[in-house]
Coordinates of C-alpha atoms in Angstrom, one line a residue:
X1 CA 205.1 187.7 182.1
X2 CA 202.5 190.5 182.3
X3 CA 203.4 191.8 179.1
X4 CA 203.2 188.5 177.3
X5 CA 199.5 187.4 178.8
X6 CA 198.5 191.1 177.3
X7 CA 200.1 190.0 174.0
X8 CA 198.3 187.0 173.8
X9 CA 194.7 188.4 175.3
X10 CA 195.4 191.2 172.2
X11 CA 196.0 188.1 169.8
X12 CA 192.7 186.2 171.4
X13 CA 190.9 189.4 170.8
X14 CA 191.7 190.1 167.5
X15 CA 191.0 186.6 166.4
X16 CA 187.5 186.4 167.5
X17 CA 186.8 189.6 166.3
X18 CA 187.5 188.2 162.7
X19 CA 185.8 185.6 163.4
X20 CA 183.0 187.3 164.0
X21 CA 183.8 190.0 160.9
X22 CA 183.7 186.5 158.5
X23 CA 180.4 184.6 160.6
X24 CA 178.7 188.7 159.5
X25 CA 179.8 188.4 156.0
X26 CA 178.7 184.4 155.4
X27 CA 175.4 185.3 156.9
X28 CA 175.1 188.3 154.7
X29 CA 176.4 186.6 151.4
X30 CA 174.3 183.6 151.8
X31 CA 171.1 186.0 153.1
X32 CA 171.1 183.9 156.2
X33 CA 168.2 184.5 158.6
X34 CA 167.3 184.2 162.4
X35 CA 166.7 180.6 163.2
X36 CA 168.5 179.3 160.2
X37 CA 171.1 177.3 161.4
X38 CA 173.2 175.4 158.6
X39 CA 175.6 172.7 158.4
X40 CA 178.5 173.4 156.2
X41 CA 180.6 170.7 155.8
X42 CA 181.2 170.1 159.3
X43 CA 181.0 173.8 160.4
X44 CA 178.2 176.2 161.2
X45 CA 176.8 178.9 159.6
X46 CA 174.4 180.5 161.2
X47 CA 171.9 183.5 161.5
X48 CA 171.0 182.9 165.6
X49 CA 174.9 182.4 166.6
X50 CA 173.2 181.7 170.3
X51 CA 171.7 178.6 168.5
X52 CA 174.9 177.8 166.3
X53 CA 175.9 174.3 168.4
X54 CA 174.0 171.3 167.8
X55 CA 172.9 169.7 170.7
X56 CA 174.4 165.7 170.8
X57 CA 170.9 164.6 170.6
X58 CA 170.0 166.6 166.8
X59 CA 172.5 163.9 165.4
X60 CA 171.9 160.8 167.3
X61 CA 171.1 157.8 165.4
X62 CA 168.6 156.6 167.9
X63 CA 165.4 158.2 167.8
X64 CA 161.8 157.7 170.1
X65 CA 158.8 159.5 168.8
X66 CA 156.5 158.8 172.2
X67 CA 152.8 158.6 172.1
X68 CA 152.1 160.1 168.9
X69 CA 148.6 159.5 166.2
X70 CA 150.7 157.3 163.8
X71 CA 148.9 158.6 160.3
X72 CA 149.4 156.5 157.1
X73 CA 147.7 156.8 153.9
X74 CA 144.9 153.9 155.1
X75 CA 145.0 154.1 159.2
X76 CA 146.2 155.6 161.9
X77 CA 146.8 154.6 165.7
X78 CA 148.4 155.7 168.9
X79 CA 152.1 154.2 168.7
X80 CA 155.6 154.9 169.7
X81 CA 158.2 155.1 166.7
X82 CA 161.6 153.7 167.3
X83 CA 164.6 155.0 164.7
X84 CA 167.9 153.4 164.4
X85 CA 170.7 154.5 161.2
X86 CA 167.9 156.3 159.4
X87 CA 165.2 153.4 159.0
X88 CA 162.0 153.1 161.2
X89 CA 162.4 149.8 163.1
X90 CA 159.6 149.2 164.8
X91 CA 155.9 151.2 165.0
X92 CA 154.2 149.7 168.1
X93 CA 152.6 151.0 171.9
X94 CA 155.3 151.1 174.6
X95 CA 158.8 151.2 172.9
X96 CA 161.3 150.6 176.2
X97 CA 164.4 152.4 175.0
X98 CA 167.7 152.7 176.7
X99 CA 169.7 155.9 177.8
X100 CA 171.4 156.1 174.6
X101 CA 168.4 156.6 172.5
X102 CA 166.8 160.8 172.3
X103 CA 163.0 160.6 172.7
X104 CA 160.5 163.3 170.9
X105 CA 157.1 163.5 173.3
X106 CA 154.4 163.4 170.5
X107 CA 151.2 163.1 172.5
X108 CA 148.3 165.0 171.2
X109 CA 150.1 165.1 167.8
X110 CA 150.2 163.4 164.7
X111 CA 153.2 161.7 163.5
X112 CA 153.0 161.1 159.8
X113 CA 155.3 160.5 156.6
X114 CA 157.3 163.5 155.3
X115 CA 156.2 165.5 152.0
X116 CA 156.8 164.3 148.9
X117 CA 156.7 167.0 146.5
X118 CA 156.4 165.4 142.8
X119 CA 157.0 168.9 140.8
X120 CA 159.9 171.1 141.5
X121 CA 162.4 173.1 139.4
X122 CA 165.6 173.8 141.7
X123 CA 168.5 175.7 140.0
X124 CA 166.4 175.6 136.4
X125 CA 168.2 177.6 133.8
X126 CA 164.5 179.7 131.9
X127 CA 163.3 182.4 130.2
X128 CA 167.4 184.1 130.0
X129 CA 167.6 183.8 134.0
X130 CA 167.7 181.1 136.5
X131 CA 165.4 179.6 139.6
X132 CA 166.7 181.8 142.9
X133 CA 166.4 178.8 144.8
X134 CA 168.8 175.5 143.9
X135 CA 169.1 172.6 145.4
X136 CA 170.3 173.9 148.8
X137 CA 167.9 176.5 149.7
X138 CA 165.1 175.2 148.0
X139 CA 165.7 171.6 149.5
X140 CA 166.1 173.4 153.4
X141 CA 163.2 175.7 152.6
X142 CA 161.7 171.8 152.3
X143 CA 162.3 170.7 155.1
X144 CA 161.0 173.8 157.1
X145 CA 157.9 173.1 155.9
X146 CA 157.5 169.1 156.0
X147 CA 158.4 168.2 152.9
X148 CA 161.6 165.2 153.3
X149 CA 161.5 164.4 149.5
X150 CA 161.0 166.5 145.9
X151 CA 161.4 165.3 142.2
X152 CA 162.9 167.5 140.4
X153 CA 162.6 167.9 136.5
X154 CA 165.6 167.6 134.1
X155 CA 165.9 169.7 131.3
X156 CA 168.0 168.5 128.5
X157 CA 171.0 170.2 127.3
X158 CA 170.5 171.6 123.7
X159 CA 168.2 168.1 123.3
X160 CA 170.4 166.1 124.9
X161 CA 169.2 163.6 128.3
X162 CA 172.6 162.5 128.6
X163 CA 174.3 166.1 128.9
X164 CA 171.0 167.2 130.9
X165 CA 172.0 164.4 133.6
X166 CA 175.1 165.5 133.8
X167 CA 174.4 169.2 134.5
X168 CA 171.6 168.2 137.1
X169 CA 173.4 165.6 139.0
X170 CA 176.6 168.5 139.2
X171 CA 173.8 171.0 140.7
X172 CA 172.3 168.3 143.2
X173 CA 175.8 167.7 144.9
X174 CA 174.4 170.5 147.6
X175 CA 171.7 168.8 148.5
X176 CA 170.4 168.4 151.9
X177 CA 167.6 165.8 151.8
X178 CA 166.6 162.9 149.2
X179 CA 165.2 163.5 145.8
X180 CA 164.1 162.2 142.0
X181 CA 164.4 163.0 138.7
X182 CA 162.0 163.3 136.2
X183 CA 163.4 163.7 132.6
X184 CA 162.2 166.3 129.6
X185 CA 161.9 165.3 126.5
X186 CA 162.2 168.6 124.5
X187 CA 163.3 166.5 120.7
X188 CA 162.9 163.1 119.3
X189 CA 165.5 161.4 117.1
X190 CA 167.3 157.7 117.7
X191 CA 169.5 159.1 120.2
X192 CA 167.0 160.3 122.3
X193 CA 165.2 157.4 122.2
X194 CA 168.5 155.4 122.9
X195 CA 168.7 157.9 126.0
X196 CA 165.7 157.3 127.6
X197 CA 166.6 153.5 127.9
X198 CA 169.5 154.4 129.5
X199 CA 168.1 156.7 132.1
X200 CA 165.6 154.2 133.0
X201 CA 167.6 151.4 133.1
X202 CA 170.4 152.8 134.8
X203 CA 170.0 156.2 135.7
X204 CA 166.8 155.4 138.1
X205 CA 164.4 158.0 136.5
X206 CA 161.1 155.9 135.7
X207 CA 158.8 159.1 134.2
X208 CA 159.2 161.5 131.2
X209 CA 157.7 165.0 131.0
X210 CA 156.4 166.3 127.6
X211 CA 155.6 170.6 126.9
X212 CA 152.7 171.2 125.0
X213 CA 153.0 174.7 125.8
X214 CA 156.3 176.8 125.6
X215 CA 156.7 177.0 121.8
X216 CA 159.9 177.6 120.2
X217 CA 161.6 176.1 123.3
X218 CA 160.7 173.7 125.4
X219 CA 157.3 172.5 123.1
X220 CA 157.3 169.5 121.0
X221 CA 154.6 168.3 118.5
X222 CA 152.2 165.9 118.5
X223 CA 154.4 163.6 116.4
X224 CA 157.0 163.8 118.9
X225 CA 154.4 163.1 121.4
X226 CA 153.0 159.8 120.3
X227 CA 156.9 158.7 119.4
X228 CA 157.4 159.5 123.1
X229 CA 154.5 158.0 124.4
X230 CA 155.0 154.6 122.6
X231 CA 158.9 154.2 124.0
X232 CA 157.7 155.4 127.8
X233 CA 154.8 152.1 127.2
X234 CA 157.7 150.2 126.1
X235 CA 160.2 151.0 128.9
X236 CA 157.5 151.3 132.1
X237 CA 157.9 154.6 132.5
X238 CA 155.4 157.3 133.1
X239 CA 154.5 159.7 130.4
X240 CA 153.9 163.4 132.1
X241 CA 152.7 166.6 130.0
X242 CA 152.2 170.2 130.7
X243 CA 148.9 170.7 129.0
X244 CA 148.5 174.0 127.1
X245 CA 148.1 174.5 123.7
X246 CA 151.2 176.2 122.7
X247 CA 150.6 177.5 119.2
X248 CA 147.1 179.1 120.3
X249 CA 149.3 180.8 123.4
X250 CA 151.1 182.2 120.9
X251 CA 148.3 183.6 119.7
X252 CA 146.6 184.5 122.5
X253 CA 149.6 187.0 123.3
X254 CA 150.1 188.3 119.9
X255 CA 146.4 189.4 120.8
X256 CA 147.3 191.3 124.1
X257 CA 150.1 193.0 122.3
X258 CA 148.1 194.3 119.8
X259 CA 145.4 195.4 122.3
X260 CA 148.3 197.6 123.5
X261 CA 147.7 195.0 127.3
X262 CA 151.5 194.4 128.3
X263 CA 151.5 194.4 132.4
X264 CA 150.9 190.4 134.0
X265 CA 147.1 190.5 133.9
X266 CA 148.0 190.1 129.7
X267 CA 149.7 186.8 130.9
X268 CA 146.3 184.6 132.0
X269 CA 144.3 186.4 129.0
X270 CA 146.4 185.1 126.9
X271 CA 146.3 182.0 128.2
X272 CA 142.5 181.1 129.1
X273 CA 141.0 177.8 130.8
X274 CA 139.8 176.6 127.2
X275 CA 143.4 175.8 125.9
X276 CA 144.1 174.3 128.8
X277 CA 141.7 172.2 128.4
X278 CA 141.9 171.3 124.8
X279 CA 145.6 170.2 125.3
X280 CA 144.1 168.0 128.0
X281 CA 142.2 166.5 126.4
X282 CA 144.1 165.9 123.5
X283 CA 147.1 164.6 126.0
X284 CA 144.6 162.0 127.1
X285 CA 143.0 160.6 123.5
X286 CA 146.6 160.1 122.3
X287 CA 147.5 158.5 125.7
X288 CA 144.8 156.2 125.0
X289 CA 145.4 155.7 121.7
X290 CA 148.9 154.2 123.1
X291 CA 147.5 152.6 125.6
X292 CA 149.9 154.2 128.2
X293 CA 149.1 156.0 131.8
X294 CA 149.4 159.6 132.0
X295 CA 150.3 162.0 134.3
X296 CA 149.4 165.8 134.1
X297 CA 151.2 168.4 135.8
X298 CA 150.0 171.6 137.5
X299 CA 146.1 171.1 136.7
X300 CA 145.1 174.0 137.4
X301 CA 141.3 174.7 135.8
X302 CA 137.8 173.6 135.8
X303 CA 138.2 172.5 131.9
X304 CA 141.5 170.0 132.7
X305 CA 140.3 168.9 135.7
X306 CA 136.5 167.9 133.9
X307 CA 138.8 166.4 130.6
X308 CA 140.4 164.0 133.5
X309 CA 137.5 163.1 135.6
X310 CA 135.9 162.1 131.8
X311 CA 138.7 159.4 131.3
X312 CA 138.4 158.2 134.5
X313 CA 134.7 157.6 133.9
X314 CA 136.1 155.3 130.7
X315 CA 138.8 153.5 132.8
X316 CA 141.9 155.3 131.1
X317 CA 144.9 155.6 133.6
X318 CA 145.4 159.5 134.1
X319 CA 146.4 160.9 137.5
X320 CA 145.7 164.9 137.5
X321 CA 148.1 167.0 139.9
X322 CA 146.9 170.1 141.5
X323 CA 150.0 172.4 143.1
X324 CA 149.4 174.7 146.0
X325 CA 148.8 177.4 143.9
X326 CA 144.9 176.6 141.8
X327 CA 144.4 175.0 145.5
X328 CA 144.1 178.0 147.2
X329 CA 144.9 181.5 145.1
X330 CA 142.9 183.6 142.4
X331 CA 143.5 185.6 140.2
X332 CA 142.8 189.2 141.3
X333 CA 146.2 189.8 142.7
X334 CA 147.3 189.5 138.3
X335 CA 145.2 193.1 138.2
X336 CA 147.5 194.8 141.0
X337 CA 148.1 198.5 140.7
X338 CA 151.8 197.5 141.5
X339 CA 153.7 195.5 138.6
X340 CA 156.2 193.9 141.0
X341 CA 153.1 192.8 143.2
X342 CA 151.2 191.4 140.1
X343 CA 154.2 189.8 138.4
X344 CA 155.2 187.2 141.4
X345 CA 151.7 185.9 140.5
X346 CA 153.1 184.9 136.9
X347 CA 153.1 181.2 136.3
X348 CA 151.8 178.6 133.5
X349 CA 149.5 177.2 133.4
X350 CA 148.0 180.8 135.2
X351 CA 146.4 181.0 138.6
X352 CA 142.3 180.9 137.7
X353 CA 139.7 183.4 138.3
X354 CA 137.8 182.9 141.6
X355 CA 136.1 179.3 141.3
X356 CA 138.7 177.0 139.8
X357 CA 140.0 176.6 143.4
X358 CA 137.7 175.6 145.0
X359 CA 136.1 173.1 142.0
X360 CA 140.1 171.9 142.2
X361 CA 140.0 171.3 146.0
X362 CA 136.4 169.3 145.6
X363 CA 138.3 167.3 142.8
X364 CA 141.0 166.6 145.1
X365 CA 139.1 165.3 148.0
X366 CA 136.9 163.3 145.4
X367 CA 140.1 161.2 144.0
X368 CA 139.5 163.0 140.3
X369 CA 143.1 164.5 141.1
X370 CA 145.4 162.3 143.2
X371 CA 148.0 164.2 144.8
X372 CA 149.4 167.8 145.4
X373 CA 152.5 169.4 144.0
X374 CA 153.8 173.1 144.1
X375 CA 155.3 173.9 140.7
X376 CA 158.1 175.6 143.3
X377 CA 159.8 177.7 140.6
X378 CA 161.1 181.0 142.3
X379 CA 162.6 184.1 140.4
X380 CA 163.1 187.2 142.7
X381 CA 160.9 190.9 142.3
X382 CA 164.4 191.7 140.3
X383 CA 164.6 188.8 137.6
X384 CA 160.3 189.2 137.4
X385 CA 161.0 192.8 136.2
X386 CA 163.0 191.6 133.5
X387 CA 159.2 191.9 131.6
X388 CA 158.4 195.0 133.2
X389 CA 157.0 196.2 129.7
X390 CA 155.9 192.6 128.4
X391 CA 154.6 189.7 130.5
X392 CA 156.4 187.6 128.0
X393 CA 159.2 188.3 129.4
X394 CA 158.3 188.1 132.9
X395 CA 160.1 184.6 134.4
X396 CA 157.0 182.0 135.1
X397 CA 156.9 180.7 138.4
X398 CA 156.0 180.8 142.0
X399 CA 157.2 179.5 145.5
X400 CA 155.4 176.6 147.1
X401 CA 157.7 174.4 148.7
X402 CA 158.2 175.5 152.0
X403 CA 154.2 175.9 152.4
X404 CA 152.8 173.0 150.7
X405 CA 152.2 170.9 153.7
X406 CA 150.6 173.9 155.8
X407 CA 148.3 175.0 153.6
X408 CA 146.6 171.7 152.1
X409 CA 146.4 170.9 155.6
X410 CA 144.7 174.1 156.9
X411 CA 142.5 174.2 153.2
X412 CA 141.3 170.7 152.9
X413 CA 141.7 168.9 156.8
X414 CA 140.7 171.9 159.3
X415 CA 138.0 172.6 156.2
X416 CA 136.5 168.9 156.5
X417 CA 136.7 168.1 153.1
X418 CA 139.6 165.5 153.7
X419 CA 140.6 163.2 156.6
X420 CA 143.6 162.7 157.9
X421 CA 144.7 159.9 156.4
X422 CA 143.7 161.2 152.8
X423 CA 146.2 163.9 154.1
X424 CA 148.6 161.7 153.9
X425 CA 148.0 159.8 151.2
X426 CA 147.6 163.0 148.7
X427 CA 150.9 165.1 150.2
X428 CA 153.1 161.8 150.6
X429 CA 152.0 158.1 149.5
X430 CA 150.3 158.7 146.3
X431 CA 153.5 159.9 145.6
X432 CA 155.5 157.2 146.1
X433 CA 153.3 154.9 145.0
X434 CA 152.8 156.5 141.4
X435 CA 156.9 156.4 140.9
X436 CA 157.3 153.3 143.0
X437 CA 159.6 154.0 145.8
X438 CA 156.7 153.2 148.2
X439 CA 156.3 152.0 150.9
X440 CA 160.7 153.1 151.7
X441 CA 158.7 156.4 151.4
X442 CA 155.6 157.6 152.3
X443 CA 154.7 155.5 154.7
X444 CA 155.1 155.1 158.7
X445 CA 155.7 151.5 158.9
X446 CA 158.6 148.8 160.1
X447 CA 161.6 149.3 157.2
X448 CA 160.5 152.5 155.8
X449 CA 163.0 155.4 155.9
X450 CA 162.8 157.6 158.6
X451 CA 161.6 160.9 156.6
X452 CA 158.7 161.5 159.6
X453 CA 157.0 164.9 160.3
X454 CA 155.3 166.0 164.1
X455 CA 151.9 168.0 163.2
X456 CA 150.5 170.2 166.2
X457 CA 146.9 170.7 164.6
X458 CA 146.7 172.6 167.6
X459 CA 149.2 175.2 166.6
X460 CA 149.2 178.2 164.1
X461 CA 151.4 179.4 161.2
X462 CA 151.7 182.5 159.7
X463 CA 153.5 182.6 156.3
X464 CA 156.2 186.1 154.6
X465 CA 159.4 186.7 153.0
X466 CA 160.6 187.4 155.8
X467 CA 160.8 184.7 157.7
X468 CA 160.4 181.5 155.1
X469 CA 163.3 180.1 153.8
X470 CA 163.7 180.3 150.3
X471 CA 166.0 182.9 148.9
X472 CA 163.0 184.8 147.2
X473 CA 162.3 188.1 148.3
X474 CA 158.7 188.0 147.9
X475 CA 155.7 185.2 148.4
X476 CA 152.8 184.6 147.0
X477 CA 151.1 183.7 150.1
X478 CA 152.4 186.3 152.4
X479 CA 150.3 187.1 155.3
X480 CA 148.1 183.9 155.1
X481 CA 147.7 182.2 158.4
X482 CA 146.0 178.8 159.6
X483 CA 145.6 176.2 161.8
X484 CA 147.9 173.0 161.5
X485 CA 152.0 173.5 162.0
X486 CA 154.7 171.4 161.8
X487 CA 156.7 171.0 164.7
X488 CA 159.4 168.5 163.6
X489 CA 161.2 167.1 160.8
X490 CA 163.4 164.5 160.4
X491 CA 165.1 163.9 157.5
X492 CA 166.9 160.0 157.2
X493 CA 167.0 160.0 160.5
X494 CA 168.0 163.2 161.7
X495 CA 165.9 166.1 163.1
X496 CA 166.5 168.7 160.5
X497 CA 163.9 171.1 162.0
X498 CA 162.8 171.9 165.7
X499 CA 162.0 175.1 167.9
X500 CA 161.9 176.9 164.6
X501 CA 165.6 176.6 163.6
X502 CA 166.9 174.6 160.6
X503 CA 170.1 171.9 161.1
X504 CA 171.0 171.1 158.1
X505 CA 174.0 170.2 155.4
X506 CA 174.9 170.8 152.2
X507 CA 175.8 167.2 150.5
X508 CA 173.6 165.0 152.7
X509 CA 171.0 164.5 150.7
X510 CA 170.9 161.1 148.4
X511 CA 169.4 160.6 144.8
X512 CA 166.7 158.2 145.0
X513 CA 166.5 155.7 142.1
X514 CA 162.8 154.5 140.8
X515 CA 162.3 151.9 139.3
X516 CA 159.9 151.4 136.4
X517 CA 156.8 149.5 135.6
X518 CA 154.9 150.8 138.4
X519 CA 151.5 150.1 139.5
X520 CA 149.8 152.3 136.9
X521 CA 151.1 149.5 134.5
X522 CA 149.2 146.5 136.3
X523 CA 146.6 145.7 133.0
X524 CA 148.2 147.4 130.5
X525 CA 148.9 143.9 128.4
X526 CA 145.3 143.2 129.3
X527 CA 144.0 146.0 127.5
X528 CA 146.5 145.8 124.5
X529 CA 145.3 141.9 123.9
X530 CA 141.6 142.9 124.3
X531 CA 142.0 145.8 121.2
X532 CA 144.0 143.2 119.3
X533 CA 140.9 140.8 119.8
X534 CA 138.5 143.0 118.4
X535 CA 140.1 144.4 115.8
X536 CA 138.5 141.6 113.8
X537 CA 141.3 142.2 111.4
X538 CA 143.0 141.6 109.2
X539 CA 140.1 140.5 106.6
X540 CA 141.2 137.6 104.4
X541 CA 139.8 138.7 101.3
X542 CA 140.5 136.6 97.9
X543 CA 141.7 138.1 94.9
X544 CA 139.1 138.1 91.8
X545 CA 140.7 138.7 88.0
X546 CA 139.1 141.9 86.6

């Protein structure tokens, strides 16, 4: 009998020891860190194995969130927020719950909509490498920070929407939180155009996204661009363009080449403020020519930011999008001593010289630019060396995702130059107004989903590699600190993230359709009848014999 219990206490032994041998080599394989404790398809996977349970609460379908600021985009009051299957059922004082239901104690905090991040690129196949993060990693990374919902862009497969679809909807199945689509239009011919229908009308993707920049890949040319803009008019869908004049880039880095200036600084003088701006501006005359809104991406200078504020002044419908990055970084870190230091700063359009930023944050809290985006686009110090001796070849992009939500709020609210509620509306409900998925999103009300953040404007943050969770090993922001941290997120329902540790799982996130013929459209006819009306044309002229 003895000898049997030793067998068996040998066998237990064994067995948890390669258990732990395989919980060592997941973390390592999926670089797993402290506090990150994921969901896999019903099992954990986790870097804190003390914190590798759920508690029964994490995943209870009934939520309170007591005594919290209730922020939306146009008020705010002191309210209890009652939960049931994912959806926010009621947003009054003095919810009584029963037993059954897990309360969150939110007094002295705000409770406000989860991020909506309108300009990502998870798992994007560019420049002969691919984003680090996909649609796991950079979804969870997410929902660290705040952020329950992201569009991402589809890029189309050797000009194809269809085929692009396909590959993007295959590399979303890991998702862990909701998202969009927007589409790239990188060709024009019949079938494209046959395409878009088809993705609008049944595919749920309501906005287009046009490169002026990127030439010989991803840039189209002006032609294109008005054929595009007239069939996004026709279908209610919102035209979107990266604004840089590609051919003059081109140029521009021919120039640096020649000058012998190959390290990242060569990247933004190639690339100045003026072509930016030019490609603005010609973005927004064609857009009016159409008669169709416009959306542009990443504004990240003075010279697009002045091109948008001047069709505002006219009445054209242009929203501008800042991302995190012209919010609140310069330049000077392009001129680092150390390339793989300088070359995380790489992205297009580039980060300014000192100046932009702030004109871009006085934009922002002035309504010229309407909401805040990230551009999240990570490549690792590894893939960035791939243009260790030409910043052509250095990968464009930056992280963002993870620390969108801290750092508008610590830049623009504990700064003054927005309130609350405009903090709301610019990380959140402009959002989901704009591609009309509003108020399900971005909003705090009675029927809305439940994708709700806690904000301690009390408590701190301090952002590094080491400790976000994107699987970059660098960050453009490391070491900044400030005021305003979330505390909680929940995600459709679920808290996601609390105490600093991540719950979440692969495959639980849902595509979100959005539907077209938003608000930006309310008029259009209007204006199209009034330039018919005074065309005063045609002339009837009669015919005299020579």
């Amino acid at each position: 009998m003895k000898e049997t219990v030793s067998q068996s206490f040998h066998i237990w032994t064994l067995s948890l020891l390669l258990l732990l041998l395989l919980q060592l080599q997941l973390s390592k394989s999926n670089h797993i860190i402290p506090g990150f404790c994921v969901g896999v398809y019903g099992e954990s996977e986790c870097g804190d194995l003390s914190s590798s349970f759920l508690s029964s609460s994490s995943s209870s379908s009934k939520l309170l969130i007591k005594g919290g600021i209730v922020v939306n985009a146009h008020h705010q009051l002191v309210a209890d927020v009652y939960i049931e299957n994912g959806i926010i059922v009621s947003v009054q004082p003095n919810i009584k719950v029963g037993d059954d239901v897990r309360v969150l104690d939110a007094i002295g905090k705000y409770v406000m909509p989860g991020g909506i991040d309108p300009h990502t690129h998870l798992g994007m196949e560019f420049m002969g490498t691919e984003t680090i993060d996909d649609f796991f990693s950079g979804q969870a990374a997410a929902l660290a920070g705040g952020t329950t919902m992201h569009i991402d862009f589809v890029i189309p497969v050797d000009g194809s929407l269809t085929a692009g679809f396909e590959v993007y909807t295959e590399k979303a199945k890991r998702s862990c939180m909701d998202y969009g689509f927007h589409m790239a239009i990188t060709k024009w011919d019949e079938v494209v155009a046959r395409d878009m229908e088809v993705m609008v009308k049944e595919k749920g993707i309501n906005s287009f996204k046009f490169f002026l920049a990127y030439k010989g890949s991803l840039m189209i040319s002006d032609e294109l661009l008005l054929q595009g803009f007239k069939k996004c008019k026709s279908l209610g869908a919102l035209a979107m363009v990266h604004a840089e004049n590609g051919d003059a880039v081109a140029e521009g880095q021919r120039r640096m080449i020649d000058l012998g200036i190959t390290g990242p600084e060569g990247h933004a003088l190639s690339r100045p403020p003026e072509l930016e701006g030019e490609a603005t501006s010609r973005a927004i005359r064609l857009a009016g020519f159409v008669n169709t809104p416009l959306y542009v991406v990443h504004v990240m200078s003075i010279d697009a930011m002045e091109e948008i504020a001047k069709a505002h002044k006219s009445g054209q419908k242009v929203v501008g999008e800042p991302v995190v990055s012209g919010l609140v970084l310069d330049d000077s870190w392009l001129w680092d001593n150390d390339f793989s230091t300088a070359a995380k700063y790489v992205m297009s359009p580039p980060i300014r010289k000192r100046g932009h930023d702030k004109a871009l944050q006085a934009a922002l809290s002035t309504k010229i630019l309407q909401l805040v985006g990230t551009d999240h686009c990570t490549f690792n110090s590894t893939q960035k060396a791939l243009g260790i001796d030409d910043f052509r070849k250095i990968p464009n992009g930056v992280n963002g995702i993870e620390e969108r939500m801290h750092l508008i709020w610590d830049t623009m609210v504990e700064s003054g130059q927005i309130s609350v509620t405009d903090y709301v509306r610019i990380t959140s409900t402009e959002c989901a107004q704009i591609f009309n998925i509003y108020p399900k999103k971005g909003a705090v009300l009675a029927g809305s989903d439940a994708d709700i953040i806690i904000l301690n404007p009390n408590s701190s943050f301090e952002i590094s590699a080491r400790s976000h969770h994107s699987r970059s090993d660098t960050n453009v922001y490391e070491g900044r600190r400030g005021k305003g941290k979330v505390e909680v997120t929940i995600a459709g329902g679920k808290v996601v993230w609390e105490h600093d540790e991540l719950n979440v799982v692969p495959g639980s996130g849902r595509y979100i359709e959005m539907p077209p013929f938003g608000h930006l459209f309310n008029g259009i006819d209007k204006v199209d009848a009034a330039y018919m009306s005074s065309l005063h044309a045609p002339v009837q002229r009669s015919r005299t014999a020579s």
